[in-house]
PDB file of C-alpha atoms and ligand atoms in Angstrom:
ATOM      1  CA  UNK F1496     -25.815 -17.538  27.005  1.00 87.00           C
ATOM      2  CA  UNK F1497     -25.338 -13.808  27.407  1.00 96.00           C
ATOM      3  CA  UNK F1498     -27.443 -11.175  29.154  1.00 98.00           C
ATOM      4  CA  UNK F1499     -28.239  -7.581  28.205  1.00 98.00           C
ATOM      5  CA  UNK F1500     -25.214  -6.551  30.283  1.00 97.00           C
ATOM      6  CA  UNK F1501     -22.802  -8.641  28.231  1.00 98.00           C
ATOM      7  CA  UNK F1502     -19.448  -7.101  27.241  1.00 98.00           C
ATOM      8  CA  UNK F1503     -18.978  -7.337  23.470  1.00 98.00           C
ATOM      9  CA  UNK F1504     -15.772  -7.389  21.423  1.00 98.00           C
ATOM     10  CA  UNK F1505     -14.766  -8.847  18.068  1.00 98.00           C
ATOM     11  CA  UNK F1506     -12.256  -9.149  15.256  1.00 98.00           C
ATOM     12  CA  UNK F1507     -12.305  -6.491  12.537  1.00 98.00           C
ATOM     13  CA  UNK F1508     -10.525  -6.823   9.203  1.00 98.00           C
ATOM     14  CA  UNK F1509     -11.214  -7.719   5.571  1.00 98.00           C
ATOM     15  CA  UNK F1510     -11.694 -10.599   5.327  1.00 96.00           C
ATOM     16  CA  UNK F1511     -11.966 -12.095   8.827  1.00 96.00           C
ATOM     17  CA  UNK F1512     -13.317 -15.541   8.089  1.00 96.00           C
ATOM     18  CA  UNK F1513      -9.906 -17.212   8.470  1.00 93.00           C
ATOM     19  CA  UNK F1514      -9.182 -15.589  11.840  1.00 95.00           C
ATOM     20  CA  UNK F1515      -8.606 -17.843  14.837  1.00 95.00           C
ATOM     21  CA  UNK F1516      -9.494 -15.043  17.272  1.00 97.00           C
ATOM     22  CA  UNK F1517     -13.200 -15.922  17.710  1.00 97.00           C
ATOM     23  CA  UNK F1518     -12.182 -19.450  18.745  1.00 97.00           C
ATOM     24  CA  UNK F1519      -9.477 -18.101  21.073  1.00 98.00           C
ATOM     25  CA  UNK F1520     -11.675 -15.599  22.889  1.00 98.00           C
ATOM     26  CA  UNK F1521     -14.752 -17.858  22.678  1.00 98.00           C
ATOM     27  CA  UNK F1522     -12.841 -20.583  24.511  1.00 98.00           C
ATOM     28  CA  UNK F1523     -11.712 -18.200  27.254  1.00 98.00           C
ATOM     29  CA  UNK F1524     -15.226 -16.702  27.660  1.00 98.00           C
ATOM     30  CA  UNK F1525     -16.593 -20.201  28.194  1.00 98.00           C
ATOM     31  CA  UNK F1526     -13.736 -21.291  30.452  1.00 98.00           C
ATOM     32  CA  UNK F1527     -14.092 -18.286  32.785  1.00 98.00           C
ATOM     33  CA  UNK F1528     -17.933 -18.180  32.625  1.00 98.00           C
ATOM     34  CA  UNK F1529     -17.960 -14.566  31.458  1.00 98.00           C
ATOM     35  CA  UNK F1530     -21.077 -12.687  30.388  1.00 98.00           C
ATOM     36  CA  UNK F1531     -19.625 -11.590  27.075  1.00 98.00           C
ATOM     37  CA  UNK F1532     -19.238 -12.345  23.373  1.00 98.00           C
ATOM     38  CA  UNK F1533     -16.493 -12.071  20.765  1.00 98.00           C
ATOM     39  CA  UNK F1534     -17.709 -11.959  17.186  1.00 98.00           C
ATOM     40  CA  UNK F1535     -16.369 -11.667  13.616  1.00 98.00           C
ATOM     41  CA  UNK F1536     -16.793  -8.109  12.298  1.00 98.00           C
ATOM     42  CA  UNK F1537     -15.859  -7.963   8.592  1.00 98.00           C
ATOM     43  CA  UNK F1538     -14.973  -4.304   8.037  1.00 98.00           C
ATOM     44  CA  UNK F1539     -13.757  -2.995   4.678  1.00 98.00           C
ATOM     45  CA  UNK F1540     -10.694  -0.738   4.916  1.00 98.00           C
ATOM     46  CA  UNK F1541     -12.609   2.171   3.347  1.00 98.00           C
ATOM     47  CA  UNK F1542     -15.240   1.890   6.099  1.00 98.00           C
ATOM     48  CA  UNK F1543     -12.816   1.159   8.933  1.00 98.00           C
ATOM     49  CA  UNK F1544     -12.507   4.611  10.457  1.00 97.00           C
ATOM     50  CA  UNK F1545     -16.296   5.078  10.634  1.00 97.00           C
ATOM     51  CA  UNK F1546     -16.614   1.498  11.792  1.00 98.00           C
ATOM     52  CA  UNK F1547     -14.375   1.975  14.838  1.00 98.00           C
ATOM     53  CA  UNK F1548     -16.327   5.104  15.836  1.00 97.00           C
ATOM     54  CA  UNK F1549     -19.563   3.168  15.408  1.00 98.00           C
ATOM     55  CA  UNK F1550     -18.369   0.360  17.685  1.00 98.00           C
ATOM     56  CA  UNK F1551     -17.990   2.982  20.424  1.00 97.00           C
ATOM     57  CA  UNK F1552     -21.534   4.238  19.783  1.00 97.00           C
ATOM     58  CA  UNK F1553     -22.815   0.665  19.926  1.00 97.00           C
ATOM     59  CA  UNK F1554     -21.297   0.116  23.350  1.00 97.00           C
ATOM     60  CA  UNK F1555     -18.563  -2.346  22.339  1.00 98.00           C
ATOM     61  CA  UNK F1556     -15.794  -2.943  24.882  1.00 98.00           C
ATOM     62  CA  UNK F1557     -13.299  -2.934  22.006  1.00 98.00           C
ATOM     63  CA  UNK F1558     -11.989  -5.093  19.203  1.00 98.00           C
ATOM     64  CA  UNK F1559      -9.005  -6.672  17.538  1.00 98.00           C
ATOM     65  CA  UNK F1560      -7.761  -5.416  14.205  1.00 98.00           C
ATOM     66  CA  UNK F1561      -6.301  -7.576  11.470  1.00 97.00           C
ATOM     67  CA  UNK F1562      -5.130  -6.999   7.886  1.00 95.00           C
ATOM     68  CA  UNK F1563      -5.546  -4.675   6.081  1.00 96.00           C
ATOM     69  CA  UNK F1564      -6.821  -2.339   8.815  1.00 97.00           C
ATOM     70  CA  UNK F1565      -3.943  -2.144  11.309  1.00 97.00           C
ATOM     71  CA  UNK F1566      -2.489   1.112   9.979  1.00 97.00           C
ATOM     72  CA  UNK F1567      -5.961   2.634   9.502  1.00 97.00           C
ATOM     73  CA  UNK F1568      -6.798   1.798  13.114  1.00 98.00           C
ATOM     74  CA  UNK F1569      -3.519   3.412  14.159  1.00 98.00           C
ATOM     75  CA  UNK F1570      -4.701   6.688  12.598  1.00 97.00           C
ATOM     76  CA  UNK F1571      -8.308   6.345  13.792  1.00 97.00           C
ATOM     77  CA  UNK F1572      -7.776   5.923  17.545  1.00 98.00           C
ATOM     78  CA  UNK F1573      -7.718   8.795  20.064  1.00 98.00           C
ATOM     79  CA  UNK F1574      -4.885   7.466  22.217  1.00 98.00           C
ATOM     80  CA  UNK F1575      -2.025   5.075  21.378  1.00 98.00           C
ATOM     81  CA  UNK F1576       0.017   2.967  23.738  1.00 97.00           C
ATOM     82  CA  UNK F1577       3.821   3.215  23.453  1.00 94.00           C
ATOM     83  CA  UNK F1578       3.839  -0.231  21.776  1.00 95.00           C
ATOM     84  CA  UNK F1579       1.373   0.923  19.114  1.00 96.00           C
ATOM     85  CA  UNK F1580       3.380   4.098  18.559  1.00 95.00           C
ATOM     86  CA  UNK F1581       6.581   2.164  17.997  1.00 93.00           C
ATOM     87  CA  UNK F1582       4.873  -0.267  15.633  1.00 94.00           C
ATOM     88  CA  UNK F1583       2.891   2.311  13.663  1.00 95.00           C
ATOM     89  CA  UNK F1584       0.060  -0.209  13.714  1.00 96.00           C
ATOM     90  CA  UNK F1585      -2.794  -1.164  16.054  1.00 98.00           C
ATOM     91  CA  UNK F1586      -4.076  -4.709  16.564  1.00 98.00           C
ATOM     92  CA  UNK F1587      -6.163  -4.167  19.723  1.00 98.00           C
ATOM     93  CA  UNK F1588      -8.617  -1.347  20.552  1.00 98.00           C
ATOM     94  CA  UNK F1589     -10.071  -0.616  23.989  1.00 98.00           C
ATOM     95  CA  UNK F1590     -13.168   1.584  24.128  1.00 98.00           C
ATOM     96  CA  UNK F1591     -13.634   3.682  27.246  1.00 98.00           C
ATOM     97  CA  UNK F1592     -16.997   4.494  28.829  1.00 95.00           C
ATOM     98  CA  UNK F1593     -16.544   7.982  27.339  1.00 96.00           C
ATOM     99  CA  UNK F1594     -16.271   6.434  23.845  1.00 97.00           C
ATOM    100  CA  UNK F1595     -12.532   7.150  23.515  1.00 98.00           C
ATOM    101  CA  UNK F1596     -10.572   4.621  21.473  1.00 98.00           C
ATOM    102  CA  UNK F1597      -7.205   3.471  22.806  1.00 98.00           C
ATOM    103  CA  UNK F1598      -5.035   1.587  20.300  1.00 98.00           C
ATOM    104  CA  UNK F1599      -2.478  -0.982  21.409  1.00 98.00           C
ATOM    105  CA  UNK F1600      -0.198  -3.420  19.610  1.00 97.00           C
ATOM    106  CA  UNK F1601       0.236  -6.766  21.356  1.00 98.00           C
ATOM    107  CA  UNK F1602       2.192  -8.714  18.712  1.00 97.00           C
ATOM    108  CA  UNK F1603       5.555  -8.085  20.365  1.00 96.00           C
ATOM    109  CA  UNK F1604       4.103  -8.916  23.781  1.00 96.00           C
ATOM    110  CA  UNK F1605       2.781 -12.174  22.309  1.00 97.00           C
ATOM    111  CA  UNK F1606       6.170 -13.082  20.900  1.00 97.00           C
ATOM    112  CA  UNK F1607       8.088 -12.434  24.121  1.00 96.00           C
ATOM    113  CA  UNK F1608       5.459 -14.072  26.378  1.00 96.00           C
ATOM    114  CA  UNK F1609       5.655 -17.130  24.142  1.00 97.00           C
ATOM    115  CA  UNK F1610       9.425 -17.323  24.728  1.00 96.00           C
ATOM    116  CA  UNK F1611       8.906 -16.903  28.492  1.00 95.00           C
ATOM    117  CA  UNK F1612       6.269 -19.634  28.683  1.00 95.00           C
ATOM    118  CA  UNK F1613       7.988 -22.073  26.321  1.00 96.00           C
ATOM    119  CA  UNK F1614      11.467 -21.816  27.877  1.00 95.00           C
ATOM    120  CA  UNK F1615      11.417 -22.154  31.665  1.00 89.00           C
ATOM    121  CA  UNK F1616      13.685 -19.563  33.276  1.00 88.00           C
ATOM    122  CA  UNK F1617      14.004 -17.450  30.117  1.00 88.00           C
ATOM    123  CA  UNK F1618      14.446 -13.791  31.072  1.00 84.00           C
ATOM    124  CA  UNK F1619      15.951 -11.865  28.201  1.00 86.00           C
ATOM    125  CA  UNK F1620      17.964 -12.179  25.003  1.00 88.00           C
ATOM    126  CA  UNK F1621      21.551 -12.214  26.259  1.00 88.00           C
ATOM    127  CA  UNK F1622      23.304 -11.611  22.954  1.00 92.00           C
ATOM    128  CA  UNK F1623      22.758 -11.253  19.194  1.00 95.00           C
ATOM    129  CA  UNK F1624      19.546 -12.461  17.556  1.00 96.00           C
ATOM    130  CA  UNK F1625      19.043 -13.335  13.889  1.00 98.00           C
ATOM    131  CA  UNK F1626      15.642 -12.384  12.471  1.00 98.00           C
ATOM    132  CA  UNK F1627      14.642 -13.702   9.038  1.00 98.00           C
ATOM    133  CA  UNK F1628      12.050 -11.630   7.155  1.00 98.00           C
ATOM    134  CA  UNK F1629      11.157  -7.967   6.892  1.00 98.00           C
ATOM    135  CA  UNK F1630       7.338  -7.786   6.907  1.00 95.00           C
ATOM    136  CA  UNK F1631       4.931  -6.670   9.618  1.00 93.00           C
ATOM    137  CA  UNK F1632       5.693  -9.658  11.837  1.00 95.00           C
ATOM    138  CA  UNK F1633       9.436  -8.961  11.633  1.00 97.00           C
ATOM    139  CA  UNK F1634       8.838  -5.351  12.649  1.00 96.00           C
ATOM    140  CA  UNK F1635       6.952  -6.402  15.808  1.00 96.00           C
ATOM    141  CA  UNK F1636       9.532  -9.029  16.704  1.00 97.00           C
ATOM    142  CA  UNK F1637      12.615  -6.872  16.166  1.00 97.00           C
ATOM    143  CA  UNK F1638      11.148  -4.143  18.391  1.00 96.00           C
ATOM    144  CA  UNK F1639      10.178  -6.705  21.032  1.00 94.00           C
ATOM    145  CA  UNK F1640      13.644  -8.281  20.984  1.00 94.00           C
ATOM    146  CA  UNK F1641      15.398  -4.938  21.383  1.00 92.00           C
ATOM    147  CA  UNK F1642      13.079  -4.188  24.317  1.00 88.00           C
ATOM    148  CA  UNK F1643      13.861  -7.661  25.732  1.00 88.00           C
ATOM    149  CA  UNK F1644      17.613  -7.007  25.800  1.00 86.00           C
ATOM    150  CA  UNK F1645      18.977  -8.180  22.436  1.00 89.00           C
ATOM    151  CA  UNK F1646      22.391  -6.542  22.018  1.00 90.00           C
ATOM    152  CA  UNK F1647      22.296  -6.838  18.234  1.00 96.00           C
ATOM    153  CA  UNK F1648      19.719  -7.851  15.661  1.00 98.00           C
ATOM    154  CA  UNK F1649      21.051  -9.414  12.478  1.00 98.00           C
ATOM    155  CA  UNK F1650      18.213  -8.794  10.052  1.00 98.00           C
ATOM    156  CA  UNK F1651      18.133 -10.885   6.901  1.00 98.00           C
ATOM    157  CA  UNK F1652      15.526 -10.910   4.178  1.00 98.00           C
ATOM    158  CA  UNK F1653      15.328 -12.193   0.604  1.00 98.00           C
ATOM    159  CA  UNK F1654      14.679  -8.659  -0.689  1.00 98.00           C
ATOM    160  CA  UNK F1655      17.487  -6.439   0.576  1.00 98.00           C
ATOM    161  CA  UNK F1656      15.587  -3.170   0.092  1.00 98.00           C
ATOM    162  CA  UNK F1657      12.957  -4.236   2.627  1.00 98.00           C
ATOM    163  CA  UNK F1658      15.676  -5.218   5.132  1.00 98.00           C
ATOM    164  CA  UNK F1659      17.269  -1.785   4.832  1.00 98.00           C
ATOM    165  CA  UNK F1660      13.937   0.025   5.079  1.00 97.00           C
ATOM    166  CA  UNK F1661      12.934  -1.868   8.218  1.00 97.00           C
ATOM    167  CA  UNK F1662      16.303  -1.381   9.920  1.00 98.00           C
ATOM    168  CA  UNK F1663      16.158   2.334   9.182  1.00 97.00           C
ATOM    169  CA  UNK F1664      12.557   2.613  10.365  1.00 94.00           C
ATOM    170  CA  UNK F1665      13.255   0.973  13.724  1.00 95.00           C
ATOM    171  CA  UNK F1666      16.774   2.277  14.374  1.00 95.00           C
ATOM    172  CA  UNK F1667      19.129   0.938  17.053  1.00 96.00           C
ATOM    173  CA  UNK F1668      21.620  -1.946  16.887  1.00 97.00           C
ATOM    174  CA  UNK F1669      20.310  -3.672  13.751  1.00 98.00           C
ATOM    175  CA  UNK F1670      22.733  -4.957  11.124  1.00 97.00           C
ATOM    176  CA  UNK F1671      21.437  -5.491   7.619  1.00 98.00           C
ATOM    177  CA  UNK F1672      22.535  -8.870   6.267  1.00 98.00           C
ATOM    178  CA  UNK F1673      22.377  -9.815   2.567  1.00 98.00           C
ATOM    179  CA  UNK F1674      20.383 -12.981   1.855  1.00 98.00           C
ATOM    180  CA  UNK F1675      23.526 -14.783   0.646  1.00 98.00           C
ATOM    181  CA  UNK F1676      25.127 -14.440   4.081  1.00 98.00           C
ATOM    182  CA  UNK F1677      22.152 -15.778   6.037  1.00 98.00           C
ATOM    183  CA  UNK F1678      23.903 -19.000   7.107  1.00 98.00           C
ATOM    184  CA  UNK F1679      27.171 -17.280   8.160  1.00 98.00           C
ATOM    185  CA  UNK F1680      25.550 -14.760  10.529  1.00 98.00           C
ATOM    186  CA  UNK F1681      24.158 -17.569  12.661  1.00 98.00           C
ATOM    187  CA  UNK F1682      27.599 -17.963  14.279  1.00 98.00           C
ATOM    188  CA  UNK F1683      27.482 -16.542  17.808  1.00 96.00           C
ATOM    189  CA  UNK F1684      23.733 -15.875  17.778  1.00 96.00           C
ATOM    190  CA  UNK F1685      21.650 -16.703  20.877  1.00 95.00           C
ATOM    191  CA  UNK F1686      18.332 -16.735  19.061  1.00 96.00           C
ATOM    192  CA  UNK F1687      17.054 -17.379  15.538  1.00 98.00           C
ATOM    193  CA  UNK F1688      13.537 -16.336  14.532  1.00 98.00           C
ATOM    194  CA  UNK F1689      11.756 -17.089  11.252  1.00 98.00           C
ATOM    195  CA  UNK F1690       9.153 -14.387  10.591  1.00 98.00           C
ATOM    196  CA  UNK F1691       8.556 -15.362   6.951  1.00 98.00           C
ATOM    197  CA  UNK F1692       5.768 -17.595   5.703  1.00 97.00           C
ATOM    198  CA  UNK F1693       8.307 -20.258   4.663  1.00 98.00           C
ATOM    199  CA  UNK F1694       7.607 -23.648   6.226  1.00 97.00           C
ATOM    200  CA  UNK F1695       3.864 -23.127   6.294  1.00 96.00           C
ATOM    201  CA  UNK F1696       1.807 -26.076   5.058  1.00 95.00           C
ATOM    202  CA  UNK F1697       1.820 -25.939   1.262  1.00 96.00           C
ATOM    203  CA  UNK F1698       4.792 -23.557   1.057  1.00 97.00           C
ATOM    204  CA  UNK F1699       8.467 -24.256   0.652  1.00 98.00           C
ATOM    205  CA  UNK F1700      10.565 -24.677   3.817  1.00 98.00           C
ATOM    206  CA  UNK F1701      12.925 -21.870   4.843  1.00 98.00           C
ATOM    207  CA  UNK F1702      16.102 -22.254   2.782  1.00 98.00           C
ATOM    208  CA  UNK F1703      18.605 -21.892   5.621  1.00 98.00           C
ATOM    209  CA  UNK F1704      21.586 -24.015   6.645  1.00 98.00           C
ATOM    210  CA  UNK F1705      21.773 -23.781  10.440  1.00 98.00           C
ATOM    211  CA  UNK F1706      25.016 -25.684  10.967  1.00 98.00           C
ATOM    212  CA  UNK F1707      26.860 -22.529  12.149  1.00 98.00           C
ATOM    213  CA  UNK F1708      24.305 -21.962  14.948  1.00 98.00           C
ATOM    214  CA  UNK F1709      25.325 -23.011  18.473  1.00 98.00           C
ATOM    215  CA  UNK F1710      23.181 -25.882  19.717  1.00 98.00           C
ATOM    216  CA  UNK F1711      22.362 -23.818  22.814  1.00 96.00           C
ATOM    217  CA  UNK F1712      20.690 -21.105  20.686  1.00 97.00           C
ATOM    218  CA  UNK F1713      16.916 -20.862  20.764  1.00 97.00           C
ATOM    219  CA  UNK F1714      15.116 -21.388  17.454  1.00 98.00           C
ATOM    220  CA  UNK F1715      11.681 -19.886  17.063  1.00 98.00           C
ATOM    221  CA  UNK F1716       9.164 -19.720  14.224  1.00 98.00           C
ATOM    222  CA  UNK F1717       6.023 -17.652  13.784  1.00 97.00           C
ATOM    223  CA  UNK F1718       4.484 -20.235  11.444  1.00 96.00           C
ATOM    224  CA  UNK F1719       2.030 -22.407  13.432  1.00 93.00           C
ATOM    225  CA  UNK F1720       0.680 -24.679  10.734  1.00 93.00           C
ATOM    226  CA  UNK F1721       2.339 -27.181  11.024  1.00 94.00           C
ATOM    227  CA  UNK F1722       3.045 -26.739  14.743  1.00 95.00           C
ATOM    228  CA  UNK F1723       6.593 -27.974  14.187  1.00 97.00           C
ATOM    229  CA  UNK F1724       7.897 -26.490  10.936  1.00 98.00           C
ATOM    230  CA  UNK F1725      10.776 -28.040   8.938  1.00 98.00           C
ATOM    231  CA  UNK F1726      13.074 -25.385  10.497  1.00 98.00           C
ATOM    232  CA  UNK F1727      11.992 -26.345  14.021  1.00 98.00           C
ATOM    233  CA  UNK F1728      12.349 -30.066  13.180  1.00 98.00           C
ATOM    234  CA  UNK F1729      15.890 -29.469  11.958  1.00 98.00           C
ATOM    235  CA  UNK F1730      16.753 -27.437  15.065  1.00 98.00           C
ATOM    236  CA  UNK F1731      15.215 -29.933  17.474  1.00 98.00           C
ATOM    237  CA  UNK F1732      17.101 -32.822  15.846  1.00 98.00           C
ATOM    238  CA  UNK F1733      20.460 -31.156  16.649  1.00 98.00           C
ATOM    239  CA  UNK F1734      19.437 -30.289  20.207  1.00 98.00           C
ATOM    240  CA  UNK F1735      18.455 -26.617  19.968  1.00 98.00           C
ATOM    241  CA  UNK F1736      15.632 -25.476  22.259  1.00 97.00           C
ATOM    242  CA  UNK F1737      12.648 -24.644  20.023  1.00 98.00           C
ATOM    243  CA  UNK F1738       9.673 -22.312  20.424  1.00 98.00           C
ATOM    244  CA  UNK F1739       6.566 -22.975  18.329  1.00 97.00           C
ATOM    245  CA  UNK F1740       4.677 -20.164  16.630  1.00 96.00           C
ATOM    246  CA  UNK F1741       1.219 -20.965  17.955  1.00 96.00           C
ATOM    247  CA  UNK F1742       2.044 -19.479  21.369  1.00 97.00           C
ATOM    248  CA  UNK F1743       2.556 -16.011  19.876  1.00 97.00           C
ATOM    249  CA  UNK F1744      -0.945 -16.121  18.387  1.00 96.00           C
ATOM    250  CA  UNK F1745      -2.450 -17.130  21.739  1.00 98.00           C
ATOM    251  CA  UNK F1746      -0.472 -14.785  24.002  1.00 98.00           C
ATOM    252  CA  UNK F1747      -1.084 -11.717  21.803  1.00 98.00           C
ATOM    253  CA  UNK F1748      -4.787 -12.108  22.631  1.00 98.00           C
ATOM    254  CA  UNK F1749      -4.326 -11.835  26.410  1.00 98.00           C
ATOM    255  CA  UNK F1750      -4.117  -8.027  26.815  1.00 98.00           C
ATOM    256  CA  UNK F1751      -7.322  -7.540  24.799  1.00 98.00           C
ATOM    257  CA  UNK F1752      -9.189 -10.189  26.762  1.00 99.00           C
ATOM    258  CA  UNK F1753      -8.030  -8.669  30.066  1.00 98.00           C
ATOM    259  CA  UNK F1754      -9.102  -5.161  29.035  1.00 98.00           C
ATOM    260  CA  UNK F1755     -12.514  -6.125  27.639  1.00 98.00           C
ATOM    261  CA  UNK F1756     -13.534  -8.953  29.961  1.00 98.00           C
ATOM    262  CA  UNK F1757     -11.403  -8.393  33.083  1.00 98.00           C
ATOM    263  CA  UNK F1758      -9.565 -11.729  33.272  1.00 98.00           C
ATOM    264  CA  UNK F1759      -5.855 -12.411  32.748  1.00 97.00           C
ATOM    265  CA  UNK F1760      -6.500 -15.549  30.711  1.00 98.00           C
ATOM    266  CA  UNK F1761      -4.228 -18.545  30.654  1.00 98.00           C
ATOM    267  CA  UNK F1762      -2.611 -20.212  27.659  1.00 97.00           C
ATOM    268  CA  UNK F1763      -2.401 -24.003  27.930  1.00 96.00           C
ATOM    269  CA  UNK F1764      -2.548 -27.148  25.825  1.00 94.00           C
ATOM    270  CA  UNK F1765      -6.324 -27.443  25.924  1.00 96.00           C
ATOM    271  CA  UNK F1766      -6.654 -23.927  24.533  1.00 97.00           C
ATOM    272  CA  UNK F1767      -4.012 -24.585  21.875  1.00 96.00           C
ATOM    273  CA  UNK F1768      -5.757 -27.754  20.692  1.00 95.00           C
ATOM    274  CA  UNK F1769      -9.109 -25.996  20.575  1.00 96.00           C
ATOM    275  CA  UNK F1770      -7.898 -22.933  18.669  1.00 95.00           C
ATOM    276  CA  UNK F1771      -6.115 -25.074  16.080  1.00 92.00           C
ATOM    277  CA  UNK F1772      -8.925 -27.625  15.838  1.00 90.00           C
ATOM    278  CA  UNK F1773     -12.484 -27.360  14.669  1.00 74.00           C
ATOM    279  CA  UNK F1774     -14.439 -28.752  17.653  1.00 67.00           C
ATOM    280  CA  UNK F1775     -17.240 -26.969  19.515  1.00 67.00           C
ATOM    281  CA  UNK F1776     -16.548 -24.667  22.483  1.00 62.00           C
TER     282      UNK F1776
HETATM  283  P1  LIG Z2757       3.918 -10.219   7.252  1.00 77.67           P
HETATM  284  O1  LIG Z2757       3.539  -8.770   7.263  1.00 77.67           O
HETATM  285  O2  LIG Z2757       2.829 -11.116   7.739  1.00 77.67           O
HETATM  286  O3  LIG Z2757       5.211 -10.491   7.937  1.00 77.67           O
HETATM  287  P2  LIG Z2757       4.815 -10.022   4.466  1.00 77.67           P
HETATM  288  O4  LIG Z2757       4.952  -8.555   4.550  1.00 77.67           O
HETATM  289  O5  LIG Z2757       4.165 -10.597   3.251  1.00 77.67           O
HETATM  290  O6  LIG Z2757       4.022 -10.652   5.698  1.00 77.67           O
HETATM  291  O7  LIG Z2757       6.269 -10.659   4.652  1.00 77.67           O
HETATM  292  C1  LIG Z2757       6.514 -11.941   4.295  1.00 77.67           C
HETATM  293  C2  LIG Z2757       7.994 -12.219   4.499  1.00 77.67           C
HETATM  294  O8  LIG Z2757       8.275 -13.524   4.072  1.00 77.67           O
HETATM  295  C3  LIG Z2757       8.897 -11.290   3.700  1.00 77.67           C
HETATM  296  O9  LIG Z2757      10.039 -11.017   4.470  1.00 77.67           O
HETATM  297  C4  LIG Z2757       9.231 -12.146   2.479  1.00 77.67           C
HETATM  298  O10 LIG Z2757      10.428 -11.807   1.843  1.00 77.67           O
HETATM  299  P3  LIG Z2757      10.460 -10.677   0.693  1.00 77.67           P
HETATM  300  O11 LIG Z2757      10.477  -9.353   1.403  1.00 77.67           O
HETATM  301  O12 LIG Z2757      11.714 -10.957  -0.038  1.00 77.67           O
HETATM  302  O13 LIG Z2757       9.239 -10.892  -0.130  1.00 77.67           O
HETATM  303  C5  LIG Z2757       9.357 -13.486   3.126  1.00 77.67           C
HETATM  304  N1  LIG Z2757       9.243 -14.598   2.184  1.00 77.67           N
HETATM  305  C6  LIG Z2757       8.119 -15.057   1.595  1.00 77.67           C
HETATM  306  N2  LIG Z2757       8.412 -16.118   0.810  1.00 77.67           N
HETATM  307  C7  LIG Z2757       9.751 -16.323   0.892  1.00 77.67           C
HETATM  308  C8  LIG Z2757      10.678 -17.274   0.337  1.00 77.67           C
HETATM  309  N3  LIG Z2757      10.265 -18.245  -0.488  1.00 77.67           N
HETATM  310  N4  LIG Z2757      11.981 -17.175   0.686  1.00 77.67           N
HETATM  311  C9  LIG Z2757      12.402 -16.223   1.515  1.00 77.67           C
HETATM  312  N5  LIG Z2757      11.598 -15.283   2.092  1.00 77.67           N
HETATM  313  C10 LIG Z2757      10.287 -15.350   1.788  1.00 77.67           C
END
């Protein structure tokens, strides 16, 4: 039940029907008894700029932004947070009472908060990290890792041109690693992250021999279906601490929820099961 004072937010993108965000925010709204709603808002990229302005006119508290609108939202907002500026993409919009749109990017926050919550005592990356992939997720994670103290990022992707382009775009201590050398550069790394879609249900597992990785190194995956990917299985079997991808999805939603509905929401097992399942709120 909502009243006429309800705060309203939603997920914009094209399409949005596969998004988990309505379940995520719907669960939190129910858990905290908030007078608010979070709804799917299918918004074609060609209409996106007008659409974001219209949400302000309609009194929305804000929205999330998913593919293919993240770069359009970046251009459409009035103010950008430093995280959005570094990413060149916006995934969360806050609408002020004056109608101003502030664009944020919470993907990196989600990744790092997931590490913090999954690994008790984890503070920062105290050495080199190997990141596999060079898409949008890799961009967010590389930036987040550099901000979290990584001394060196070893970036490896199947298509070398994309690795080079991403390293150049971000700048800083990033070494570009050819795909053939992906197993060798694991030696001495403190963290390994898969940002590709490999290992997802129905897709091939990541083709990576991890025998050169120290067993103390953390292994993390952004794929969350299955919860434990073949890479994480392999890492867990040899004793590496593992971090599942679902936490990134859940934690990236927290800043939006806090800004729109005023509560610093918690991520726990009940939430995880609900967001991944199909039961009723
Ligand atoms: P996103 O923006 O969500 O990260 P993306 O831009 O499509 O998605 O990136 C997908 C990543 O998965 C890319 O790094 C891609 O490698 P290429 O740049 O070579 O395409 C990687 N990827 C997808 N399938 C792969 C496979 N079978 N083996 C290795 N890398 C793969």
